[in-house]
Short mmCIF file of C-alpha atoms in Angstrom, two decimals:
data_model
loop_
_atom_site.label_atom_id
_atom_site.label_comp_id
_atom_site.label_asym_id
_atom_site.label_seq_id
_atom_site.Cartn_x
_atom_site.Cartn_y
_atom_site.Cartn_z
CA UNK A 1 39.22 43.52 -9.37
CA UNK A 2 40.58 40.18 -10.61
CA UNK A 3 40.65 36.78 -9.60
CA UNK A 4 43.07 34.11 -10.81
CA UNK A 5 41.53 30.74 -10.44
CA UNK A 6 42.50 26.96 -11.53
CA UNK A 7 40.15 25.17 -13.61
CA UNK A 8 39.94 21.15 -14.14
CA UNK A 9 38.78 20.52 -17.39
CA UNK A 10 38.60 16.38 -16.98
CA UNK A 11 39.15 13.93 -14.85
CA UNK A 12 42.01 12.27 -15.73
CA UNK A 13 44.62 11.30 -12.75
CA UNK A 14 48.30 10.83 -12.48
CA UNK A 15 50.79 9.82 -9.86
CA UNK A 16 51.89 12.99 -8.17
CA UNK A 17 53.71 13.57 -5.38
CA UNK A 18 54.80 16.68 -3.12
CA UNK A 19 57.68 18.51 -4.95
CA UNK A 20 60.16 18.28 -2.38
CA UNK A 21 59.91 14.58 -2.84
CA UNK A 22 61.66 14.83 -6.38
CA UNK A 23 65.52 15.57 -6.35
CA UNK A 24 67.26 16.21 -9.45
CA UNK A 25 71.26 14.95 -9.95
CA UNK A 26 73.18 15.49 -13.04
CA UNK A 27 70.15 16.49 -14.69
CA UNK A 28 68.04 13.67 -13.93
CA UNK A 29 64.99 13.86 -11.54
CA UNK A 30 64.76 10.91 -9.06
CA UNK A 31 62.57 9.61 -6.14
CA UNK A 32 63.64 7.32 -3.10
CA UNK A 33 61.56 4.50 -2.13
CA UNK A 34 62.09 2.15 0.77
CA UNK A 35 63.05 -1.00 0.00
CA UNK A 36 64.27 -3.14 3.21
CA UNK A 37 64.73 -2.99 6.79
CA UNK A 38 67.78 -5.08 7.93
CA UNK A 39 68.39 -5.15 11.66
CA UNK A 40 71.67 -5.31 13.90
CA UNK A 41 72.48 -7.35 16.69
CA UNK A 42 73.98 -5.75 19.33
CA UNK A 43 77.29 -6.82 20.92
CA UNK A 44 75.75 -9.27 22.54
CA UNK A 45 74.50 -10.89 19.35
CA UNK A 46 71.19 -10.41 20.04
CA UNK A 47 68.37 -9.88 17.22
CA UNK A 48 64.72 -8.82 16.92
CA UNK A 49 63.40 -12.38 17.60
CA UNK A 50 65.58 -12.30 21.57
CA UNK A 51 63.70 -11.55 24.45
CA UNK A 52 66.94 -8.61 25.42
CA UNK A 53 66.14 -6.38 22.00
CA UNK A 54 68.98 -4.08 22.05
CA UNK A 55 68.65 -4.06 17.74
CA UNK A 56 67.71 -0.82 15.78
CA UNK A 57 66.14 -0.92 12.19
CA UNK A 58 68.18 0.47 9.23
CA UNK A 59 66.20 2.40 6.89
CA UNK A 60 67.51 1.30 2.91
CA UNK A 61 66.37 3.12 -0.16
CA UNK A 62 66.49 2.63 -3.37
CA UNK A 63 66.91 6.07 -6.36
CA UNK A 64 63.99 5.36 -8.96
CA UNK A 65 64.49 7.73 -11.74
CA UNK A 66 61.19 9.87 -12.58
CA UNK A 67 59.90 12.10 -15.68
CA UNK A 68 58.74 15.43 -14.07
CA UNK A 69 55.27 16.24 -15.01
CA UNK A 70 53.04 19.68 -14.52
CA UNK A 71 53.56 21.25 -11.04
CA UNK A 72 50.53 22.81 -9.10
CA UNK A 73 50.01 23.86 -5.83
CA UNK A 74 53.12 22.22 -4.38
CA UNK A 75 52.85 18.88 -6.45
CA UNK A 76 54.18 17.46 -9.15
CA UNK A 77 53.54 14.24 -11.70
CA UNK A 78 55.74 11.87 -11.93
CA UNK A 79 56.34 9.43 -14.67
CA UNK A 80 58.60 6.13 -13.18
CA UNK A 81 61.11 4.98 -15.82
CA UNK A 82 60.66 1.47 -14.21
CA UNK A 83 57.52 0.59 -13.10
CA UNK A 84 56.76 1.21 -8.74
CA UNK A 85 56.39 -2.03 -6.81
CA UNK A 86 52.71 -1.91 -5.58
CA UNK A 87 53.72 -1.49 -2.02
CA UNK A 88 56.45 0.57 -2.09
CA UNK A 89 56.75 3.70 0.23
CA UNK A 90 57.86 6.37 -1.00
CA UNK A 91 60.13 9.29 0.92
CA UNK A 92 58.31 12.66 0.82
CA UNK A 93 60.44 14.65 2.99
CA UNK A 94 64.27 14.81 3.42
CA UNK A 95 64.75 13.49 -0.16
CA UNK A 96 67.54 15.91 -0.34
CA UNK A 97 69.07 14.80 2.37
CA UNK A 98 68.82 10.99 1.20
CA UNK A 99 70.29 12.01 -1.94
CA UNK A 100 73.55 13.73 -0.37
CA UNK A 101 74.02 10.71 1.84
CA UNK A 102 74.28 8.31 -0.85
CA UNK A 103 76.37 10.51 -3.01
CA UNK A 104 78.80 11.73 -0.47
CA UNK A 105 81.88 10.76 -1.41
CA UNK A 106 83.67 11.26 1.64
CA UNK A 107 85.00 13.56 4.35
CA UNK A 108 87.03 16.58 3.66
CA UNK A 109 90.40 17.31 5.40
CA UNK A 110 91.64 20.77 6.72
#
C-alpha cells in the first residue's frame, strides 16, 4: 500500500486564485478584474436615478498581468506586476471567455 499525501511545512501565505482564473496570451499570464459599471439609458433617456428604469449595467474589466506561482489542488499563486487595488474583484470563471472578447478582432466572412 501507499499513500501520497501533501505536507505544509510553514505558514507562509500568498495570493492564489482558482486556475481557471489565469489566462495566458502571447506568453504572458493575465487576470481580469472589474473595474466600473457604466449604465445606459434607454431610448427614452432614462437612467438609474428615473423612477421608469429601463437601464442595464455594463460589466468593464481591466487585464492585470500576473507571475504564475506553484499550482495545487486547482489553485495557483499569483504575483501582480502592478500592485491590486484593495477592493478590486476579481473574475474567477469565464476568464477565457473575457479574454477572447477583448481580443477579437472581428467577424469572419464566408
Amino acid at each position: 500500500m501507499s499513500v501520497t499525501a501533501i505536507v505544509s511545512l510553514d505558514t507562509q501565505t500568498t495570493p492564489s486564485l482558482p486556475t481557471e482564473a489565469i489566462v495566458t496570451r502571447e506568453g504572458k499570464d493575465y487576470i481580469f478584474i472589474r473595474t466600473a459599471g457604466d449604465t445606459h439609458t434607454d431610448d427614452y433617456g432614462h437612467d438609474d436615478h428615473d423612477t421608469h428604469n429601463h437601464s442595464e449595467e455594463s460589466l468593464v474589466f481591466e487585464r492585470v498581468q500576473v507571475i504564475r506561482g506553484a499550482s495545487d489542488l486547482g489553485y495557483t499563486e499569483i504575483q501582480p506586476i502592478t500592485p491590486l487595488p484593495d477592493n478590486a474583484v476579481v473574475i474567477v470563471r469565464g476568464a477565457f471567455f473575457v479574454m477572447a472578447m477583448m481580443t477579437e478582432t472581428g467577424g469572419h466572412s464566408h
